[in-house]
mmCIF file of C-alpha atoms in Angstrom:
data_model
loop_
_atom_site.group_PDB
_atom_site.id
_atom_site.type_symbol
_atom_site.label_atom_id
_atom_site.label_comp_id
_atom_site.label_asym_id
_atom_site.label_seq_id
_atom_site.Cartn_x
_atom_site.Cartn_y
_atom_site.Cartn_z
ATOM 1 C CA MET Z 1 -0.011 -0.013 -0.011
ATOM 2 C CA LYS Z 2 1.401 3.365 -1.106
ATOM 3 C CA LEU Z 3 0.014 6.600 0.307
ATOM 4 C CA GLY Z 4 0.820 10.087 -0.950
ATOM 5 C CA ILE Z 5 0.737 12.783 1.726
ATOM 6 C CA VAL Z 6 -0.335 16.186 0.302
ATOM 7 C CA GLY Z 7 -1.497 19.532 1.521
ATOM 8 C CA LEU Z 8 -0.843 23.270 1.359
ATOM 9 C CA PRO Z 9 2.479 24.519 2.728
ATOM 10 C CA ASN Z 10 2.750 24.818 6.514
ATOM 11 C CA VAL Z 11 -0.188 22.582 7.431
ATOM 12 C CA GLY Z 12 1.956 20.061 9.307
ATOM 13 C CA LYS Z 13 2.369 17.678 6.338
ATOM 14 C CA SER Z 14 6.098 17.042 6.512
ATOM 15 C CA THR Z 15 6.045 17.064 10.302
ATOM 16 C CA LEU Z 16 3.454 14.281 10.228
ATOM 17 C CA PHE Z 17 5.443 12.372 7.624
ATOM 18 C CA ASN Z 18 8.606 12.616 9.782
ATOM 19 C CA CYS Z 19 6.971 11.217 12.862
ATOM 20 C CA LEU Z 20 5.113 8.523 10.967
ATOM 21 C CA THR Z 21 8.239 7.233 9.236
ATOM 22 C CA LYS Z 22 11.102 8.731 11.332
ATOM 23 C CA ALA Z 23 12.672 9.369 7.945
ATOM 24 C CA GLY Z 24 13.819 12.852 8.866
ATOM 25 C CA ALA Z 25 12.294 14.829 5.959
ATOM 26 C CA GLU Z 26 13.190 18.474 6.322
ATOM 27 C CA SER Z 27 10.492 20.567 7.899
ATOM 28 C CA ALA Z 28 10.413 24.326 8.288
ATOM 29 C CA ASN Z 29 8.002 27.213 8.612
ATOM 30 C CA TYR Z 30 8.055 28.348 4.978
ATOM 31 C CA PRO Z 31 6.605 27.089 1.712
ATOM 32 C CA PHE Z 32 8.406 24.603 -0.558
ATOM 33 C CA CYS Z 33 10.814 23.408 2.096
ATOM 34 C CA THR Z 34 10.366 19.830 0.860
ATOM 35 C CA ILE Z 35 11.908 19.928 -2.590
ATOM 36 C CA ASP Z 36 11.999 16.197 -3.331
ATOM 37 C CA PRO Z 37 9.379 13.513 -2.675
ATOM 38 C CA ASN Z 38 10.455 11.793 0.512
ATOM 39 C CA VAL Z 39 9.652 8.102 0.759
ATOM 40 C CA GLY Z 40 9.385 6.165 4.004
ATOM 41 C CA VAL Z 41 8.258 2.620 4.677
ATOM 42 C CA VAL Z 42 6.594 1.798 7.959
ATOM 43 C CA THR Z 43 5.305 -1.438 9.384
ATOM 44 C CA VAL Z 44 1.616 -2.040 9.974
ATOM 45 C CA PRO Z 45 1.008 -2.557 13.765
ATOM 46 C CA ASP Z 46 -0.480 -5.970 14.342
ATOM 47 C CA ALA Z 47 -0.339 -7.513 17.841
ATOM 48 C CA ARG Z 48 -1.322 -10.915 16.480
ATOM 49 C CA LEU Z 49 2.131 -11.369 14.930
ATOM 50 C CA GLN Z 50 4.024 -11.359 18.224
ATOM 51 C CA VAL Z 51 1.577 -13.847 19.737
ATOM 52 C CA LEU Z 52 2.093 -16.236 16.822
ATOM 53 C CA THR Z 53 5.836 -15.645 16.870
ATOM 54 C CA ASP Z 54 6.009 -16.617 20.552
ATOM 55 C CA MET Z 55 3.731 -19.620 19.977
ATOM 56 C CA TYR Z 56 5.874 -21.087 17.184
ATOM 57 C CA GLN Z 57 9.220 -19.614 18.302
ATOM 58 C CA SER Z 58 9.552 -18.161 14.753
ATOM 59 C CA LYS Z 59 13.031 -17.116 13.690
ATOM 60 C CA ARG Z 60 11.719 -13.932 12.142
ATOM 61 C CA THR Z 61 8.548 -11.784 12.137
ATOM 62 C CA ILE Z 62 7.554 -9.842 9.046
ATOM 63 C CA PRO Z 63 4.618 -7.377 9.375
ATOM 64 C CA ALA Z 64 2.793 -5.820 6.413
ATOM 65 C CA VAL Z 65 4.158 -2.448 5.352
ATOM 66 C CA VAL Z 66 2.845 0.893 4.128
ATOM 67 C CA GLU Z 67 4.879 3.192 1.895
ATOM 68 C CA PHE Z 68 4.417 6.934 2.531
ATOM 69 C CA VAL Z 69 5.412 9.495 -0.086
ATOM 70 C CA ASP Z 70 5.685 13.070 1.260
ATOM 71 C CA ILE Z 71 5.019 15.535 -1.565
ATOM 72 C CA ALA Z 72 5.975 19.194 -1.406
ATOM 73 C CA GLY Z 73 3.280 21.698 -0.422
ATOM 74 C CA LEU Z 74 0.920 22.439 -3.309
ATOM 75 C CA VAL Z 75 -0.396 25.899 -3.995
ATOM 76 C CA LYS Z 76 -2.840 27.534 -6.404
ATOM 77 C CA GLY Z 77 -1.517 27.059 -9.911
ATOM 78 C CA ALA Z 78 0.437 23.860 -9.106
ATOM 79 C CA SER Z 79 -1.082 22.131 -12.145
ATOM 80 C CA LYS Z 80 0.355 24.928 -14.280
ATOM 81 C CA GLY Z 81 3.762 24.774 -12.635
ATOM 82 C CA GLU Z 82 3.323 27.296 -9.844
ATOM 83 C CA GLY Z 83 5.449 26.711 -6.774
ATOM 84 C CA LEU Z 84 7.074 23.332 -7.461
ATOM 85 C CA GLY Z 85 4.263 22.373 -9.789
ATOM 86 C CA ASN Z 86 3.581 19.421 -11.960
ATOM 87 C CA GLN Z 87 6.546 17.236 -10.921
ATOM 88 C CA PHE Z 88 4.853 16.712 -7.542
ATOM 89 C CA LEU Z 89 1.428 16.008 -9.003
ATOM 90 C CA SER Z 90 3.106 13.199 -11.053
ATOM 91 C CA HIS Z 91 4.258 11.529 -7.801
ATOM 92 C CA ILE Z 92 0.681 11.346 -6.569
ATOM 93 C CA ARG Z 93 -0.332 9.302 -9.665
ATOM 94 C CA GLU Z 94 1.790 6.383 -8.358
ATOM 95 C CA THR Z 95 -0.069 6.098 -5.042
ATOM 96 C CA ASP Z 96 -3.058 3.924 -3.994
ATOM 97 C CA ALA Z 97 -4.668 6.744 -1.991
ATOM 98 C CA ILE Z 98 -4.099 10.377 -0.974
ATOM 99 C CA VAL Z 99 -3.641 11.506 2.608
ATOM 100 C CA HIS Z 100 -4.649 15.137 2.577
ATOM 101 C CA VAL Z 101 -3.329 17.010 5.627
ATOM 102 C CA VAL Z 102 -5.620 19.896 6.535
ATOM 103 C CA ARG Z 103 -4.774 22.587 9.133
ATOM 104 C CA CYS Z 104 -7.451 22.730 11.838
ATOM 105 C CA PHE Z 105 -5.710 24.905 14.432
ATOM 106 C CA ASP Z 106 -5.056 28.637 14.962
ATOM 107 C CA ASP Z 107 -1.459 29.737 15.566
ATOM 108 C CA SER Z 108 -0.281 33.252 14.687
ATOM 109 C CA ASN Z 109 3.325 32.043 14.741
ATOM 110 C CA ILE Z 110 2.816 29.655 11.818
ATOM 111 C CA ILE Z 111 2.337 31.280 8.423
ATOM 112 C CA HIS Z 112 -0.699 30.237 6.320
ATOM 113 C CA VAL Z 113 -0.164 30.802 2.585
ATOM 114 C CA ASP Z 114 -3.686 32.295 2.272
ATOM 115 C CA GLY Z 115 -3.425 34.369 5.432
ATOM 116 C CA SER Z 116 -6.123 32.606 7.453
ATOM 117 C CA VAL Z 117 -7.253 29.138 8.560
ATOM 118 C CA ASP Z 118 -10.093 27.703 6.494
ATOM 119 C CA PRO Z 119 -9.855 23.938 5.995
ATOM 120 C CA ILE Z 120 -12.673 23.711 3.347
ATOM 121 C CA ARG Z 121 -11.061 26.457 1.257
ATOM 122 C CA ASP Z 122 -7.695 24.617 1.544
ATOM 123 C CA ILE Z 123 -9.276 21.316 0.490
ATOM 124 C CA GLU Z 124 -10.947 22.971 -2.486
ATOM 125 C CA THR Z 125 -7.685 24.668 -3.471
ATOM 126 C CA ILE Z 126 -5.921 21.284 -3.644
ATOM 127 C CA ASN Z 127 -8.882 19.564 -5.315
ATOM 128 C CA LEU Z 128 -9.026 22.246 -7.990
ATOM 129 C CA GLU Z 129 -5.348 21.645 -8.822
ATOM 130 C CA LEU Z 130 -5.930 17.920 -9.090
ATOM 131 C CA ILE Z 131 -8.965 18.506 -11.303
ATOM 132 C CA PHE Z 132 -6.900 20.786 -13.621
ATOM 133 C CA ALA Z 133 -4.173 18.102 -13.817
ATOM 134 C CA ASP Z 134 -6.795 15.468 -14.736
ATOM 135 C CA LEU Z 135 -8.382 17.777 -17.292
ATOM 136 C CA GLU Z 136 -4.986 18.075 -18.965
ATOM 137 C CA THR Z 137 -4.717 14.266 -19.035
ATOM 138 C CA VAL Z 138 -8.191 13.938 -20.582
ATOM 139 C CA GLU Z 139 -7.554 16.558 -23.249
ATOM 140 C CA ARG Z 140 -4.225 14.952 -24.202
ATOM 141 C CA ARG Z 141 -5.781 11.502 -24.539
ATOM 142 C CA LEU Z 142 -8.920 12.848 -26.246
ATOM 143 C CA SER Z 143 -6.852 14.514 -28.977
ATOM 144 C CA ARG Z 144 -5.321 11.063 -29.734
ATOM 145 C CA VAL Z 145 -8.401 8.878 -29.791
ATOM 146 C CA SER Z 146 -10.642 11.427 -31.527
ATOM 147 C CA ARG Z 147 -8.702 11.169 -34.740
ATOM 148 C CA ALA Z 148 -9.402 7.418 -34.978
ATOM 149 C CA ALA Z 149 -12.959 7.504 -33.534
ATOM 150 C CA SER Z 150 -14.690 7.739 -36.945
ATOM 151 C CA PHE Z 151 -13.352 4.347 -38.058
ATOM 152 C CA ASP Z 152 -12.536 2.514 -34.817
ATOM 153 C CA LYS Z 153 -15.468 1.521 -32.566
ATOM 154 C CA ALA Z 154 -13.306 1.027 -29.417
ATOM 155 C CA GLN Z 155 -11.716 4.438 -29.806
ATOM 156 C CA ALA Z 156 -15.121 6.001 -30.481
ATOM 157 C CA LYS Z 157 -16.376 4.471 -27.238
ATOM 158 C CA GLU Z 158 -13.366 5.705 -25.317
ATOM 159 C CA SER Z 159 -13.711 9.163 -26.868
ATOM 160 C CA GLU Z 160 -17.367 9.345 -25.729
ATOM 161 C CA MET Z 161 -16.376 8.385 -22.184
ATOM 162 C CA LEU Z 162 -13.548 10.961 -22.082
ATOM 163 C CA ARG Z 163 -15.972 13.693 -23.260
ATOM 164 C CA LYS Z 164 -18.287 12.940 -20.377
ATOM 165 C CA ILE Z 165 -15.458 12.973 -17.855
ATOM 166 C CA LYS Z 166 -14.165 16.271 -19.371
ATOM 167 C CA GLU Z 167 -17.574 17.819 -18.816
ATOM 168 C CA LEU Z 168 -17.579 16.677 -15.158
ATOM 169 C CA LEU Z 169 -14.136 18.125 -14.589
ATOM 170 C CA GLU Z 170 -14.988 21.402 -16.260
ATOM 171 C CA ASN Z 171 -17.927 21.688 -13.879
ATOM 172 C CA GLY Z 172 -15.567 21.314 -10.912
ATOM 173 C CA GLN Z 173 -16.428 17.711 -10.153
ATOM 174 C CA LYS Z 174 -13.942 14.923 -9.645
ATOM 175 C CA ALA Z 175 -13.332 12.154 -12.154
ATOM 176 C CA SER Z 176 -14.634 9.779 -9.476
ATOM 177 C CA ALA Z 177 -18.137 11.196 -10.191
ATOM 178 C CA TYR Z 178 -18.108 9.142 -13.421
ATOM 179 C CA GLU Z 179 -19.511 5.733 -12.571
ATOM 180 C CA THR Z 180 -19.431 2.684 -14.820
ATOM 181 C CA ASP Z 181 -19.559 -1.122 -14.704
ATOM 182 C CA ASP Z 182 -18.386 -1.493 -18.310
ATOM 183 C CA GLU Z 183 -15.228 -3.603 -18.324
ATOM 184 C CA ASP Z 184 -13.590 -1.650 -21.201
ATOM 185 C CA GLU Z 185 -14.152 1.629 -19.427
ATOM 186 C CA ILE Z 186 -12.917 0.309 -16.075
ATOM 187 C CA GLY Z 187 -9.719 -0.758 -17.813
ATOM 188 C CA TRP Z 188 -9.273 2.612 -19.486
ATOM 189 C CA LEU Z 189 -9.915 4.483 -16.223
ATOM 190 C CA ARG Z 190 -7.315 2.373 -14.472
ATOM 191 C CA GLY Z 191 -4.727 3.267 -17.137
ATOM 192 C CA TYR Z 192 -5.302 7.011 -16.821
ATOM 193 C CA SER Z 193 -4.460 7.057 -13.090
ATOM 194 C CA PHE Z 194 -6.751 10.081 -12.550
ATOM 195 C CA LEU Z 195 -5.752 11.945 -9.420
ATOM 196 C CA THR Z 196 -9.401 12.754 -8.601
ATOM 197 C CA ARG Z 197 -10.444 9.075 -8.727
ATOM 198 C CA LYS Z 198 -8.038 8.204 -5.911
ATOM 199 C CA PRO Z 199 -9.511 7.533 -2.483
ATOM 200 C CA VAL Z 200 -8.865 10.332 -0.010
ATOM 201 C CA ILE Z 201 -8.167 10.331 3.727
ATOM 202 C CA TYR Z 202 -8.267 13.745 5.390
ATOM 203 C CA ALA Z 203 -5.808 14.177 8.248
ATOM 204 C CA ALA Z 204 -7.260 16.978 10.387
ATOM 205 C CA ASN Z 205 -4.220 18.417 12.113
ATOM 206 C CA VAL Z 206 -5.294 19.897 15.518
ATOM 207 C CA SER Z 207 -3.593 21.410 18.548
ATOM 208 C CA ASP Z 208 -2.713 19.482 21.700
ATOM 209 C CA ASP Z 209 -5.921 20.732 23.357
ATOM 210 C CA ASP Z 210 -8.231 19.161 20.790
ATOM 211 C CA ILE Z 211 -6.670 15.673 20.412
ATOM 212 C CA ALA Z 212 -8.062 14.045 23.564
ATOM 213 C CA ASP Z 213 -11.707 14.285 22.430
ATOM 214 C CA ASP Z 214 -10.740 13.420 18.809
ATOM 215 C CA GLY Z 215 -11.525 16.930 17.644
ATOM 216 C CA ALA Z 216 -15.159 16.804 18.794
ATOM 217 C CA SER Z 217 -15.069 20.382 20.079
ATOM 218 C CA ASN Z 218 -13.109 21.741 17.111
ATOM 219 C CA SER Z 219 -15.329 23.599 14.587
ATOM 220 C CA TYR Z 220 -12.759 23.175 11.773
ATOM 221 C CA VAL Z 221 -12.739 19.403 12.250
ATOM 222 C CA ALA Z 222 -16.575 19.357 12.131
ATOM 223 C CA LYS Z 223 -16.472 21.070 8.745
ATOM 224 C CA VAL Z 224 -13.863 18.582 7.437
ATOM 225 C CA ARG Z 225 -15.923 15.611 8.671
ATOM 226 C CA GLU Z 226 -19.059 16.944 6.957
ATOM 227 C CA PHE Z 227 -17.151 17.529 3.726
ATOM 228 C CA ALA Z 228 -15.612 14.059 3.793
ATOM 229 C CA GLU Z 229 -18.908 12.334 4.492
ATOM 230 C CA ASN Z 230 -20.497 13.956 1.528
ATOM 231 C CA GLU Z 231 -17.808 12.626 -0.830
ATOM 232 C CA GLY Z 232 -17.344 9.205 0.848
ATOM 233 C CA SER Z 233 -13.861 9.897 2.205
ATOM 234 C CA GLU Z 234 -12.257 8.999 5.585
ATOM 235 C CA VAL Z 235 -11.105 11.424 8.268
ATOM 236 C CA PHE Z 236 -8.706 10.959 11.164
ATOM 237 C CA VAL Z 237 -7.760 13.531 13.703
ATOM 238 C CA VAL Z 238 -4.087 13.961 14.554
ATOM 239 C CA CYS Z 239 -1.866 16.422 16.297
ATOM 240 C CA ALA Z 240 1.369 16.394 14.220
ATOM 241 C CA ARG Z 241 3.335 18.230 16.928
ATOM 242 C CA LEU Z 242 2.286 15.596 19.487
ATOM 243 C CA GLU Z 243 3.089 12.787 17.118
ATOM 244 C CA GLU Z 244 6.561 14.258 16.802
ATOM 245 C CA GLU Z 245 7.073 13.785 20.571
ATOM 246 C CA ILE Z 246 5.608 10.268 20.535
ATOM 247 C CA ALA Z 247 7.950 9.216 17.740
ATOM 248 C CA GLU Z 248 10.971 9.912 19.959
ATOM 249 C CA LEU Z 249 9.804 7.646 22.793
ATOM 250 C CA GLU Z 250 10.580 4.010 23.486
ATOM 251 C CA GLU Z 251 7.627 1.575 23.388
ATOM 252 C CA ASP Z 252 6.946 1.518 27.136
ATOM 253 C CA GLU Z 253 7.260 5.290 27.445
ATOM 254 C CA ARG Z 254 5.016 5.707 24.386
ATOM 255 C CA LYS Z 255 2.178 3.729 25.983
ATOM 256 C CA GLU Z 256 2.484 5.687 29.176
ATOM 257 C CA PHE Z 257 2.532 9.007 27.304
ATOM 258 C CA LEU Z 258 -0.592 8.095 25.265
ATOM 259 C CA ALA Z 259 -2.367 7.059 28.480
ATOM 260 C CA GLU Z 260 -1.542 10.383 30.074
ATOM 261 C CA MET Z 261 -2.923 12.209 27.040
ATOM 262 C CA GLY Z 262 -6.100 10.121 27.167
ATOM 263 C CA LEU Z 263 -5.341 8.468 23.847
ATOM 264 C CA GLU Z 264 -5.757 4.792 22.991
ATOM 265 C CA GLU Z 265 -3.469 4.811 19.966
ATOM 266 C CA ALA Z 266 -0.988 7.013 18.102
ATOM 267 C CA GLY Z 267 -1.752 8.734 14.799
ATOM 268 C CA LEU Z 268 -0.024 6.036 12.788
ATOM 269 C CA GLU Z 269 -2.465 3.354 13.930
ATOM 270 C CA LYS Z 270 -5.415 5.605 13.202
ATOM 271 C CA LEU Z 271 -4.125 6.403 9.721
ATOM 272 C CA ILE Z 272 -3.425 2.792 8.825
ATOM 273 C CA ARG Z 273 -6.851 1.637 10.074
ATOM 274 C CA ALA Z 274 -8.526 4.374 8.033
ATOM 275 C CA SER Z 275 -6.431 3.458 4.975
ATOM 276 C CA TYR Z 276 -7.298 -0.265 5.211
ATOM 277 C CA HIS Z 277 -10.972 0.608 5.591
ATOM 278 C CA LEU Z 278 -10.985 3.071 2.695
ATOM 279 C CA LEU Z 279 -9.144 0.707 0.330
ATOM 280 C CA GLY Z 280 -11.012 -2.410 1.475
ATOM 281 C CA LEU Z 281 -7.869 -4.193 2.703
ATOM 282 C CA ILE Z 282 -7.425 -7.021 5.197
ATOM 283 C CA SER Z 283 -4.488 -9.190 6.385
ATOM 284 C CA PHE Z 284 -4.158 -12.961 6.510
ATOM 285 C CA LEU Z 285 -1.337 -14.585 8.437
ATOM 286 C CA THR Z 286 1.151 -17.420 7.894
ATOM 287 C CA THR Z 287 3.173 -18.861 10.730
ATOM 288 C CA GLY Z 288 5.685 -21.545 11.643
ATOM 289 C CA PRO Z 289 9.191 -22.083 13.140
ATOM 290 C CA ASP Z 290 10.879 -20.169 10.287
ATOM 291 C CA GLU Z 291 8.606 -17.199 9.891
ATOM 292 C CA THR Z 292 5.449 -15.439 11.075
ATOM 293 C CA ARG Z 293 4.142 -12.987 8.524
ATOM 294 C CA ALA Z 294 1.168 -10.741 7.660
ATOM 295 C CA TRP Z 295 0.015 -10.448 4.073
ATOM 296 C CA THR Z 296 -2.181 -7.592 2.844
ATOM 297 C CA ILE Z 297 -4.938 -8.425 0.341
ATOM 298 C CA THR Z 298 -8.165 -6.885 -0.919
ATOM 299 C CA ARG Z 299 -11.315 -7.845 0.949
ATOM 300 C CA GLY Z 300 -13.246 -10.467 -1.014
ATOM 301 C CA MET Z 301 -10.124 -12.089 -2.525
ATOM 302 C CA LYS Z 302 -10.294 -15.837 -2.974
ATOM 303 C CA ALA Z 303 -7.777 -18.330 -1.700
ATOM 304 C CA PRO Z 304 -5.789 -18.939 -4.895
ATOM 305 C CA GLN Z 305 -5.263 -15.217 -5.469
ATOM 306 C CA ALA Z 306 -4.233 -14.783 -1.794
ATOM 307 C CA ALA Z 307 -1.742 -17.608 -2.270
ATOM 308 C CA GLY Z 308 -0.361 -15.733 -5.274
ATOM 309 C CA LYS Z 309 0.586 -12.859 -2.983
ATOM 310 C CA ILE Z 310 3.130 -15.208 -1.407
ATOM 311 C CA HIS Z 311 4.375 -16.660 -4.732
ATOM 312 C CA THR Z 312 2.929 -16.961 -8.200
ATOM 313 C CA ASP Z 313 3.587 -20.740 -8.105
ATOM 314 C CA PHE Z 314 1.223 -21.012 -5.135
ATOM 315 C CA GLU Z 315 -1.654 -19.574 -7.191
ATOM 316 C CA ARG Z 316 -0.778 -21.511 -10.364
ATOM 317 C CA GLY Z 317 -0.578 -24.872 -8.597
ATOM 318 C CA PHE Z 318 -3.178 -24.223 -5.879
ATOM 319 C CA ILE Z 319 -4.704 -27.387 -4.477
ATOM 320 C CA ARG Z 320 -6.318 -26.296 -1.229
ATOM 321 C CA ALA Z 321 -5.874 -24.016 1.820
ATOM 322 C CA GLU Z 322 -5.801 -25.210 5.404
ATOM 323 C CA VAL Z 323 -7.485 -22.383 7.325
ATOM 324 C CA VAL Z 324 -7.977 -21.632 10.994
ATOM 325 C CA ALA Z 325 -9.191 -18.380 12.491
ATOM 326 C CA TYR Z 326 -6.537 -16.579 14.540
ATOM 327 C CA ASP Z 327 -8.640 -16.523 17.706
ATOM 328 C CA ASP Z 328 -9.350 -20.283 17.416
ATOM 329 C CA LEU Z 329 -5.673 -21.076 16.899
ATOM 330 C CA VAL Z 330 -4.561 -19.029 19.888
ATOM 331 C CA GLY Z 331 -7.396 -20.300 22.022
ATOM 332 C CA CYS Z 332 -6.385 -23.922 21.325
ATOM 333 C CA GLY Z 333 -2.665 -23.306 21.804
ATOM 334 C CA GLY Z 334 -1.562 -24.671 18.405
ATOM 335 C CA MET Z 335 -2.507 -26.087 15.004
ATOM 336 C CA LEU Z 336 -2.530 -29.733 16.228
ATOM 337 C CA GLN Z 337 -4.987 -28.942 19.057
ATOM 338 C CA ALA Z 338 -7.157 -26.841 16.677
ATOM 339 C CA LYS Z 339 -7.300 -29.779 14.266
ATOM 340 C CA GLU Z 340 -8.359 -32.118 17.033
ATOM 341 C CA LYS Z 341 -11.257 -29.801 17.831
ATOM 342 C CA GLY Z 342 -12.241 -29.601 14.190
ATOM 343 C CA LEU Z 343 -11.420 -25.907 13.877
ATOM 344 C CA VAL Z 344 -9.000 -26.263 10.925
ATOM 345 C CA ARG Z 345 -10.879 -26.308 7.628
ATOM 346 C CA SER Z 346 -9.726 -27.511 4.168
ATOM 347 C CA GLU Z 347 -10.930 -24.843 1.712
ATOM 348 C CA GLY Z 348 -10.930 -24.881 -2.080
ATOM 349 C CA LYS Z 349 -10.643 -22.336 -4.894
ATOM 350 C CA GLU Z 350 -13.859 -20.509 -4.069
ATOM 351 C CA TYR Z 351 -12.993 -19.775 -0.460
ATOM 352 C CA VAL Z 352 -13.041 -16.022 0.346
ATOM 353 C CA VAL Z 353 -10.190 -15.222 2.729
ATOM 354 C CA LYS Z 354 -11.160 -13.406 5.939
ATOM 355 C CA ASP Z 355 -9.126 -10.985 8.060
ATOM 356 C CA GLY Z 356 -7.088 -12.862 10.618
ATOM 357 C CA ASP Z 357 -7.183 -16.250 8.834
ATOM 358 C CA VAL Z 358 -4.061 -18.268 9.523
ATOM 359 C CA ILE Z 359 -3.451 -20.241 6.331
ATOM 360 C CA LEU Z 360 -1.230 -23.087 5.112
ATOM 361 C CA PHE Z 361 -1.422 -23.379 1.316
ATOM 362 C CA ARG Z 362 -1.094 -26.730 -0.444
ATOM 363 C CA PHE Z 363 0.057 -26.520 -4.040
ATOM 364 C CA ASN Z 364 1.710 -28.531 -6.813
ATOM 365 C CA VAL Z 365 3.592 -27.273 -9.847
#
């Protein structure tokens, strides 16, 4: 999973990236401080892995990972090259979802590029730049397919779809407003990598005072939540400055600090949970003396395709999957005991993998 972190300058975007990944991206109180896309890979917190590692005395433990790409602050005109422009919009195209950091706190010491705090205005500024970038993509592709549309049915069909999307974009709507179940169109849309079809998670960056109640008393956060609900996006509330402190602590100190602040989890856990929910992702587990590992798949994926995440040979030569629910395995104390109680199932090609399934794949190639 690859997430692109975007936002206007000075909203706490690079600060949040730094504490999520501890990658040390430069952060300062002026626009365009981040001049290259910073990339950091972080592990997905999953307490189940350590339990299985201890149970099987696994030699190594491999969690699922998320890749974060920190993209320099966008401004009005970014799609036309303003600020650091198009090069950063191109980095967003490679991501699975966009994490849009929105400033939801007042602080006269931190400059806002538009002179005041208004999260909806900020969101619309970024969205407009993404729409302009997608419009450019549509027009470029339309000029190619239109020439052949008169004698090629497929290109005529694609041209018609592009014209409809162009109209949506010109009216200020996202490309995601175009809905289709046509397989040809779905394939074309996937190839365009429209920025405004990517799922969005809004990170409402608040002050220390507003984090304990998850921004419930913050009027800026309320506006962001309403906006996100209307477009089907996710929101998580975070205090980037606080996350910076948390990132410097050892695990025991971290838990104590979170408890003192009245928090159950740090921002990273909240962001990953929101990302998994938005993208429809789950994890299945494999375990044994050599390795305990989490594998990320799309919800609804069947056993052979899940096996293919481990190795293409597993999918090609799939015979069956021996499956036990994590809670059942731990409750029984091991696979042998779970088998004796009839809790280990032999599943075939049509089995839909569930979150927390512990699986042993049988295959032959």
